[in-house]
XYZ file of C-alpha atoms in Angstrom:
561
model
C -14.410 -46.761 -120.108
C -11.595 -44.687 -118.537
C -9.128 -44.573 -121.472
C -9.565 -42.861 -124.971
C -8.455 -45.349 -127.208
C -5.880 -44.252 -129.854
C -6.529 -43.756 -133.625
C -3.811 -46.520 -134.510
C -6.049 -49.147 -132.643
C -9.470 -47.696 -133.815
C -8.473 -47.887 -137.534
C -7.015 -51.416 -137.104
C -10.206 -52.713 -135.039
C -12.373 -51.293 -137.717
C -10.653 -52.871 -140.670
C -10.473 -56.241 -139.130
C -13.874 -56.500 -137.284
C -16.129 -54.392 -139.046
C -17.817 -57.447 -140.599
C -17.757 -59.041 -137.170
C -19.984 -57.190 -134.812
C -20.045 -59.930 -132.052
C -16.452 -59.990 -131.900
C -16.035 -56.031 -131.774
C -18.430 -55.955 -128.835
C -16.424 -58.642 -127.007
C -13.388 -56.568 -127.544
C -15.078 -53.390 -126.360
C -16.056 -55.159 -123.213
C -12.457 -56.464 -122.546
C -10.853 -52.832 -123.278
C -13.306 -51.364 -120.863
C -12.617 -53.534 -118.150
C -9.113 -53.741 -116.716
C -9.354 -56.931 -114.936
C -10.689 -58.695 -118.032
C -7.858 -57.069 -119.882
C -5.359 -58.425 -117.666
C -6.837 -62.042 -117.935
C -7.678 -62.114 -121.814
C -4.698 -60.009 -122.958
C -1.589 -60.305 -120.686
C 0.702 -63.066 -120.033
C 3.009 -63.519 -117.189
C 5.536 -66.037 -116.085
C 4.478 -67.935 -112.892
C 6.776 -69.135 -110.093
C 7.104 -72.306 -111.943
C 8.198 -70.546 -115.191
C 4.964 -71.249 -116.932
C 3.232 -68.647 -119.335
C -0.156 -67.910 -117.813
C -2.918 -65.165 -118.007
C -2.644 -62.531 -115.548
C -5.399 -63.288 -112.918
C -5.559 -60.661 -110.137
C -5.747 -61.814 -106.469
C -7.860 -60.028 -103.938
C -5.212 -57.495 -102.882
C -4.158 -56.537 -106.562
C -7.917 -56.228 -107.303
C -8.415 -53.681 -104.356
C -5.385 -51.650 -105.556
C -6.599 -51.407 -109.161
C -10.150 -50.667 -108.283
C -8.795 -47.553 -106.188
C -6.776 -46.462 -109.337
C -9.682 -46.818 -111.623
C -11.989 -45.072 -109.312
C -9.976 -42.182 -108.910
C -9.323 -41.835 -112.670
C -12.856 -42.068 -113.243
C -13.597 -39.246 -110.809
C -11.400 -37.124 -112.783
C -8.648 -37.227 -110.171
C -4.838 -37.329 -110.522
C -4.116 -40.807 -108.820
C -1.631 -40.482 -105.974
C -1.117 -43.776 -104.021
C 1.512 -45.076 -101.529
C 1.611 -48.705 -100.989
C 3.241 -50.431 -97.665
C 3.015 -54.138 -98.293
C 4.429 -57.508 -97.487
C 6.916 -59.169 -99.505
C 6.449 -60.550 -103.014
C 2.645 -59.766 -103.189
C 2.497 -59.044 -106.890
C 2.193 -55.266 -106.817
C 4.732 -54.830 -109.452
C 3.157 -57.066 -111.667
C -0.260 -55.309 -111.531
C 1.254 -51.733 -111.374
C 3.121 -52.563 -114.694
C -0.210 -53.950 -116.133
C -1.926 -50.801 -115.272
C 0.773 -48.678 -116.736
C 0.782 -50.878 -120.040
C -2.831 -50.794 -120.260
C -2.941 -46.907 -120.311
C 0.320 -46.326 -122.251
C -0.175 -49.030 -124.989
C -3.747 -48.124 -125.766
C -3.440 -44.240 -125.687
C -1.574 -41.633 -127.515
C 1.404 -39.455 -126.271
C 1.685 -40.969 -122.739
C 4.911 -41.081 -121.162
C 5.363 -44.004 -118.375
C 8.489 -43.783 -115.907
C 9.296 -46.932 -113.809
C 12.302 -46.923 -111.218
C 13.360 -49.928 -109.386
C 15.696 -50.171 -106.478
C 18.499 -51.864 -108.601
C 19.910 -52.814 -112.022
C 18.688 -56.314 -111.557
C 15.009 -55.410 -110.371
C 14.719 -52.827 -113.306
C 15.697 -55.608 -115.686
C 12.889 -57.878 -114.139
C 10.335 -55.125 -114.492
C 11.507 -54.267 -118.086
C 11.553 -58.246 -119.101
C 7.651 -58.041 -117.718
C 6.786 -55.131 -120.030
C 8.401 -56.671 -122.953
C 6.424 -60.181 -122.303
C 3.124 -57.932 -121.963
C 4.078 -56.515 -125.378
C 5.123 -59.675 -127.205
C 2.030 -61.765 -126.028
C -0.623 -59.362 -126.466
C -3.142 -60.049 -129.303
C -1.909 -58.322 -132.562
C -5.444 -56.438 -132.864
C -4.279 -54.250 -129.912
C -0.478 -54.485 -130.275
C 0.689 -51.043 -131.198
C 3.552 -50.248 -133.399
C 7.092 -50.110 -131.789
C 10.387 -49.058 -133.104
C 13.613 -50.691 -132.061
C 14.447 -49.669 -128.493
C 17.495 -49.682 -126.101
C 18.247 -48.706 -122.603
C 15.313 -50.402 -121.189
C 12.718 -48.244 -123.140
C 9.229 -49.251 -125.222
C 8.615 -46.695 -127.728
C 5.232 -47.025 -129.279
C 5.491 -45.360 -132.638
C 5.938 -46.223 -136.432
C 9.252 -47.815 -136.950
C 9.044 -47.051 -140.712
C 12.355 -45.148 -142.055
C 10.566 -42.889 -144.648
C 9.762 -39.579 -142.782
C 6.375 -39.346 -144.922
C 5.076 -42.664 -143.801
C 5.904 -41.764 -140.078
C 3.930 -38.498 -140.609
C 1.003 -40.412 -142.376
C 0.748 -42.722 -139.552
C 3.062 -41.980 -136.623
C 1.571 -44.439 -134.190
C 1.049 -43.688 -130.560
C 3.991 -41.558 -129.827
C 3.827 -43.126 -126.074
C 6.725 -44.693 -124.456
C 7.496 -46.695 -121.346
C 10.996 -46.218 -119.707
C 12.575 -48.490 -116.944
C 15.425 -47.070 -114.844
C 17.236 -47.867 -111.755
C 17.574 -45.926 -108.625
C 21.129 -46.303 -108.594
C 21.473 -43.983 -111.605
C 22.942 -40.511 -111.100
C 20.003 -38.445 -112.498
C 16.599 -39.314 -112.993
C 13.551 -37.596 -115.142
C 15.082 -34.224 -115.857
C 13.255 -33.232 -119.020
C 10.237 -35.209 -119.906
C 6.935 -34.861 -118.431
C 5.692 -38.247 -116.775
C 2.122 -39.247 -116.995
C 2.448 -42.707 -115.244
C 4.870 -42.946 -112.535
C 5.888 -46.262 -110.567
C 8.485 -45.934 -107.848
C 9.207 -49.453 -106.795
C 10.715 -50.712 -103.393
C 11.540 -47.035 -102.514
C 12.653 -47.866 -99.056
C 15.574 -49.770 -100.596
C 16.827 -47.287 -103.017
C 20.366 -45.953 -102.389
C 20.053 -43.693 -99.246
C 22.166 -40.815 -100.553
C 20.120 -40.656 -103.871
C 16.708 -41.353 -102.716
C 15.483 -37.833 -101.338
C 16.789 -36.327 -104.696
C 15.363 -38.584 -106.819
C 11.964 -38.497 -105.440
C 12.001 -34.884 -105.562
C 12.969 -34.867 -109.461
C 10.245 -37.770 -110.250
C 7.472 -36.003 -108.235
C 8.270 -32.447 -109.952
C 8.189 -34.280 -113.299
C 4.968 -36.014 -112.714
C 1.815 -34.509 -114.482
C -0.635 -33.006 -112.110
C -3.395 -33.467 -114.608
C -6.463 -35.727 -113.851
C -5.667 -39.188 -114.787
C -2.164 -38.969 -114.222
C -0.801 -41.703 -111.824
C 2.063 -41.593 -109.247
C 2.547 -44.813 -107.267
C 5.047 -45.221 -104.764
C 5.248 -48.801 -103.382
C 7.736 -50.606 -100.832
C 8.034 -53.169 -98.317
C 9.387 -51.322 -94.983
C 13.238 -50.993 -94.248
C 13.281 -49.254 -91.194
C 12.949 -45.742 -90.151
C 13.904 -43.552 -93.492
C 12.258 -41.406 -96.397
C 9.689 -44.055 -97.172
C 8.354 -44.088 -93.739
C 8.254 -40.280 -93.141
C 6.159 -40.297 -96.559
C 3.879 -43.069 -95.222
C 3.388 -41.125 -92.020
C 2.606 -37.954 -93.764
C -0.039 -40.009 -96.144
C -1.827 -41.423 -93.060
C -1.794 -38.205 -91.474
C -3.282 -36.352 -94.549
C -0.374 -34.144 -94.943
C 0.026 -35.157 -98.526
C -2.102 -36.087 -101.479
C -0.973 -39.631 -101.753
C -3.812 -42.175 -100.342
C -2.336 -44.898 -98.181
C -2.742 -48.287 -99.051
C -1.530 -51.056 -96.653
C -1.587 -54.943 -97.550
C -0.770 -57.430 -94.819
C 0.796 -60.621 -95.669
C -2.257 -62.743 -94.996
C -4.121 -61.172 -98.121
C -1.884 -63.132 -100.273
C -3.522 -66.252 -101.057
C -0.266 -68.233 -101.542
C 1.061 -67.620 -98.303
C -0.342 -70.875 -96.399
C 1.299 -74.287 -95.761
C -0.266 -77.678 -94.887
C -0.560 -78.170 -91.429
C 1.306 -81.080 -89.912
C 0.278 -83.781 -87.742
C 0.191 -82.536 -83.674
C 0.057 -78.749 -84.772
C -0.704 -76.867 -81.910
C -1.074 -72.969 -81.679
C 1.028 -70.828 -79.452
C -0.575 -68.170 -77.171
C 0.929 -65.554 -79.630
C -0.523 -67.398 -82.605
C -4.028 -67.997 -81.059
C -4.013 -64.038 -80.493
C -3.164 -63.563 -84.239
C -5.750 -66.053 -85.169
C -8.505 -64.283 -83.442
C -7.426 -60.702 -84.215
C -7.076 -61.201 -88.227
C -9.281 -64.169 -88.599
C -6.438 -66.481 -89.809
C -6.606 -70.157 -90.413
C -3.957 -72.755 -89.177
C -2.290 -73.027 -92.825
C -1.617 -69.380 -92.642
C -0.297 -69.609 -89.245
C 1.837 -72.603 -90.258
C 3.141 -70.605 -93.178
C 3.938 -67.895 -90.830
C 5.775 -70.439 -88.372
C 7.760 -71.703 -91.593
C 8.852 -68.462 -92.689
C 10.228 -67.247 -89.311
C 12.082 -70.325 -88.818
C 13.630 -70.620 -92.411
C 13.682 -67.075 -93.794
C 13.789 -64.726 -90.800
C 16.516 -66.527 -88.669
C 13.738 -67.322 -86.192
C 13.208 -63.709 -85.436
C 9.448 -62.687 -85.295
C 10.325 -59.004 -85.537
C 12.126 -59.743 -88.861
C 8.925 -61.493 -89.904
C 6.806 -58.499 -88.748
C 9.120 -55.990 -90.965
C 9.270 -58.134 -93.933
C 5.470 -59.592 -93.774
C 3.528 -57.014 -91.527
C -0.059 -57.843 -90.090
C -0.705 -54.019 -89.763
C 1.480 -50.765 -90.770
C 3.335 -50.411 -87.207
C 4.615 -54.116 -87.519
C 6.573 -53.026 -90.639
C 8.956 -50.477 -89.465
C 11.652 -52.113 -87.572
C 13.464 -49.967 -85.136
C 17.328 -49.308 -85.465
C 17.630 -49.908 -81.721
C 16.258 -51.612 -78.786
C 12.604 -50.275 -78.273
C 11.942 -48.677 -74.827
C 8.450 -50.411 -74.807
C 7.027 -53.842 -75.627
C 5.174 -52.570 -78.681
C 2.541 -55.158 -78.617
C 1.639 -54.070 -75.043
C 1.686 -50.371 -76.578
C -0.765 -51.561 -79.221
C -3.083 -53.034 -76.919
C -3.189 -49.930 -75.022
C -4.035 -47.966 -78.084
C -6.362 -50.504 -79.546
C -8.276 -50.189 -76.123
C -8.785 -46.453 -76.207
C -12.713 -45.756 -76.021
C -12.653 -42.102 -76.182
C -12.326 -40.616 -79.538
C -12.482 -36.906 -78.660
C -13.408 -34.195 -80.882
C -11.505 -31.634 -83.239
C -11.370 -27.998 -82.616
C -9.646 -24.990 -83.893
C -8.087 -22.327 -81.570
C -9.153 -18.797 -82.705
C -6.821 -16.662 -80.614
C -7.914 -13.459 -82.139
C -11.607 -14.075 -80.835
C -10.327 -16.054 -78.005
C -12.276 -18.867 -78.702
C -12.370 -22.616 -79.233
C -14.220 -23.375 -82.087
C -15.538 -27.136 -83.173
C -14.319 -28.286 -86.578
C -14.086 -31.463 -88.592
C -10.459 -31.699 -88.482
C -8.642 -29.049 -86.449
C -5.372 -28.879 -84.626
C -6.912 -29.450 -81.138
C -8.429 -32.660 -80.043
C -10.774 -32.087 -76.775
C -11.274 -35.201 -74.859
C -12.779 -33.843 -71.622
C -14.177 -30.284 -71.677
C -13.274 -28.066 -68.549
C -15.538 -28.351 -65.724
C -16.084 -25.482 -63.018
C -13.829 -25.894 -59.917
C -11.470 -28.429 -61.580
C -7.726 -27.477 -61.933
C -5.698 -28.201 -65.006
C -2.013 -28.419 -66.221
C -1.047 -27.405 -69.849
C 2.424 -28.544 -70.850
C 3.869 -27.493 -74.213
C 6.940 -28.867 -76.004
C 8.178 -26.487 -78.857
C 10.038 -27.435 -82.156
C 13.627 -27.278 -82.541
C 13.419 -24.650 -85.118
C 14.682 -26.832 -88.139
C 12.765 -27.091 -91.336
C 12.221 -30.937 -90.936
C 12.333 -30.837 -87.231
C 9.902 -31.803 -84.461
C 6.095 -30.461 -84.397
C 4.789 -28.250 -81.586
C 2.900 -30.315 -79.088
C 0.931 -29.726 -75.819
C -1.447 -31.633 -73.428
C -3.929 -30.651 -71.006
C -4.149 -32.886 -68.102
C -6.470 -32.491 -64.825
C -4.330 -31.976 -61.846
C -5.889 -34.351 -59.474
C -6.743 -37.577 -61.414
C -3.858 -37.010 -64.225
C -6.521 -37.749 -66.881
C -5.875 -36.508 -70.351
C -8.421 -33.691 -71.374
C -6.808 -32.222 -74.637
C -4.300 -32.480 -77.195
C -2.785 -30.093 -79.650
C -0.183 -30.677 -82.323
C 0.932 -28.895 -85.246
C 3.705 -26.519 -86.614
C 3.465 -22.470 -85.938
C 5.581 -19.563 -85.755
C 6.544 -19.014 -82.055
C 4.416 -16.298 -81.557
C 1.229 -18.000 -82.934
C 1.991 -21.044 -80.900
C 2.136 -18.846 -77.922
C -1.114 -17.240 -78.695
C -2.781 -20.537 -79.195
C -1.584 -21.616 -75.926
C -2.768 -18.628 -74.151
C -6.436 -19.113 -75.359
C -6.116 -23.019 -74.583
C -4.861 -22.328 -71.039
C -7.640 -19.787 -70.317
C -10.414 -22.063 -71.664
C -9.044 -24.837 -69.170
C -9.759 -22.471 -66.237
C -6.559 -20.746 -66.274
C -4.568 -23.876 -66.376
C -0.970 -23.890 -65.024
C 1.023 -23.385 -68.331
C 4.426 -25.014 -68.554
C 6.245 -24.395 -71.801
C 9.580 -26.206 -72.382
C 12.212 -23.100 -72.544
C 14.774 -24.982 -74.520
C 15.339 -24.497 -78.459
C 12.361 -21.830 -79.348
C 10.542 -22.204 -76.299
C 11.977 -18.628 -75.027
C 10.387 -17.075 -77.810
C 7.031 -18.832 -77.107
C 7.294 -17.732 -73.447
C 8.042 -14.180 -74.557
C 4.715 -13.940 -76.361
C 2.808 -15.405 -73.526
C 4.484 -13.151 -70.854
C 4.743 -9.835 -72.594
C 2.054 -10.077 -75.467
C -0.677 -12.088 -73.972
C 0.338 -11.476 -70.117
C -0.818 -15.052 -69.327
C -1.522 -14.970 -65.478
C -0.288 -18.488 -64.399
C 3.182 -19.460 -66.176
C 5.242 -22.155 -64.648
C 8.951 -21.246 -63.553
C 11.824 -23.593 -63.506
C 13.287 -21.410 -60.902
C 12.866 -17.901 -59.762
C 13.309 -15.280 -62.722
C 13.386 -18.180 -65.107
C 10.044 -18.994 -66.909
C 9.254 -22.367 -68.401
C 10.234 -25.893 -67.844
C 13.789 -26.782 -68.466
C 14.732 -30.233 -70.126
C 18.507 -30.900 -69.074
C 20.743 -33.717 -68.130
C 19.268 -33.553 -64.500
C 15.547 -33.373 -65.419
C 15.500 -35.347 -68.560
C 16.068 -38.888 -66.871
C 13.536 -38.299 -64.374
C 10.915 -37.111 -66.942
C 11.589 -40.459 -69.007
C 11.483 -42.511 -65.992
C 8.125 -41.359 -64.629
C 6.750 -41.324 -68.331
C 7.793 -44.805 -68.620
C 6.145 -45.954 -65.283
C 2.870 -44.074 -66.283
C 2.697 -45.930 -69.298
C 3.928 -49.138 -68.163
C 1.636 -49.163 -65.094
C -1.463 -47.346 -66.832
C -1.404 -44.789 -64.061
C -3.555 -42.171 -65.720
C -6.212 -42.156 -68.669
C -4.542 -41.559 -71.870
C -6.700 -41.145 -75.263
C -4.213 -39.861 -77.676
C -3.483 -42.746 -80.019
C -0.551 -40.532 -81.561
C 1.277 -40.662 -78.210
C 1.423 -44.372 -78.313
C 2.499 -44.319 -81.595
C 5.416 -42.188 -80.697
C 5.909 -44.789 -77.703
C 6.540 -47.338 -80.391
C 9.447 -45.478 -81.979
C 11.181 -44.741 -78.742
C 14.500 -46.521 -78.411
C 17.502 -46.591 -76.244
C 20.462 -44.744 -77.871
C 23.766 -45.430 -75.795
C 21.444 -45.450 -72.804
C 19.483 -42.267 -73.807
C 15.849 -42.647 -74.661
C 14.816 -40.743 -77.720
C 12.874 -41.018 -81.151
C 14.496 -43.419 -83.725
C 15.811 -41.532 -86.758
C 13.240 -40.291 -88.795
C 10.728 -40.169 -85.918
C 9.446 -37.730 -83.452
C 9.142 -37.545 -79.742
C 7.384 -34.180 -79.311
C 4.055 -35.783 -77.928
C 6.429 -37.799 -75.598
C 8.152 -34.981 -74.190
C 4.822 -32.577 -73.830
C 3.432 -35.308 -71.872
C 6.303 -36.093 -69.743
C 6.581 -32.325 -68.951
C 2.789 -32.489 -67.914
C 3.458 -35.431 -65.719
C 6.296 -33.496 -63.975
C 4.553 -29.998 -63.599
C 1.387 -31.918 -62.108
C 3.408 -33.191 -59.049
C 3.883 -29.613 -57.901
C 0.701 -27.997 -59.422
C -1.035 -27.783 -56.055
C 1.254 -25.012 -54.653
C 1.272 -23.036 -57.857
C -2.488 -22.806 -57.743
C -2.468 -21.775 -54.017
C 0.092 -19.115 -54.952
C -2.002 -18.118 -57.820
C -5.280 -17.987 -55.447
C -3.491 -15.816 -52.820
C -2.508 -13.622 -55.667
C -5.792 -13.076 -56.877
C -7.226 -12.723 -53.359
C -4.754 -9.874 -53.099
C -5.553 -8.298 -56.289
C -9.288 -8.295 -55.204
C -8.429 -6.782 -51.849
C -6.493 -4.012 -53.723
C -9.198 -3.190 -55.906
C -11.886 -3.420 -53.411
C -9.760 -0.691 -51.395
C -9.278 1.386 -54.347
C -13.061 1.474 -54.834
C -13.419 2.482 -51.172
C -10.932 5.321 -51.542
C -13.005 6.467 -54.677
C -16.270 6.707 -52.812
C -14.658 8.963 -50.193
């Protein structure tokens, strides 16, 4: 049992069931099993307006199991949910919150919906749970207002309330349209509903306030859920969870996990090529595909892209671009899914000048350096903003263009320079090209003056690094698009393909959609450009080494005379 039953309930159960041990055991079984609690104790209105028991579908069950497993493991629950529309996650989340808040003492639940109408609906759901729950586990409640359920003794006399205070727990439902949220109380159970649709100017501030108020103790619950709404804060939070950059566990629920999303197949039904592909990829049946076809035609204006946002099959489908994508994302997904080489993670120890294998390092190596081979190391640098781009770099083999390593992270410019120095030396002294825009000059300063890297690319005589400007950028993007479209070189980085899917045309200029990054795209584009002129640089470096060797040999001869 993951809850500690409140004294109020224990007293009532003992008083009413002490002479009926079989009923007592039955109740204990129900209260210790959340799914049974939903079915036996909670009522909801179905789409026909009928009052029915809450029966969890498979998607709701998978989510609830994750919550209960984390609590049983003694962890604070942190979950972010990306989902298709109307899958019942508000219903099950409110059931979870009601379960924990109405059966335990001194718990504070806080629910925020995207609008006043939505918050009214959620509050009505809680009221229905409370009104229809069996009396034996219905806690005392005083009169409420402002969308708040307060579980405590409603008695007027202070002595009565002191003697039997009740749970002293409460459930508050508010709207994201509010000016201020959760400034004082500690929150034990938080549900941020449809976050992607919160008012844009208030979203970030509200989330900071709510998460700051959320208890960090084991058993606390923080759930952020939404259907996608383009590239905004929810997308950033989802990406951070997927990358492991936050403690929120990402849970995705595709439209076809909803059992109601199906329609009878009409006579003469034939699958299109796209539908056949979907059927095979996701093991769909014809009734599900007929529902998809009907929904695209009637609810999405005939636009499959709009369906993908509202009813995604996988996370990448959900986030509709604000502009026209540079690539066909279905093609990009096929390239990404076809990657057969996973690579191994490493850390760069620039102090010991070593590349060290780890379970989850900043550097992914796909091909280790081979004697006699030449490599290009190209690096994009962050823009120097707190929420700006990442540092990104790729190693490619000069002759074949095959991707050999990928580096990604955020570092101070001197540390980034030292990591690039170690990585470049590891790959047989690679031709190292660092973008000199933004913070690149500082990275190059470390490489040249501190590390004395021997083979730095120069944009022109006296100017170190690669310069991205109005003349070079269109050529870079054009060559990058050609390399991706025609599959000219072996690419193993799934995240590079991920950035391809959020690269859009903004007034004739290819760049990342708002809230997205293009650091990997730029690093790889630089690598492709520098590869084209790499041979002359390696020949120059070879002659330089030969000249240095001859000088050393002559100095040694002079020393013997």
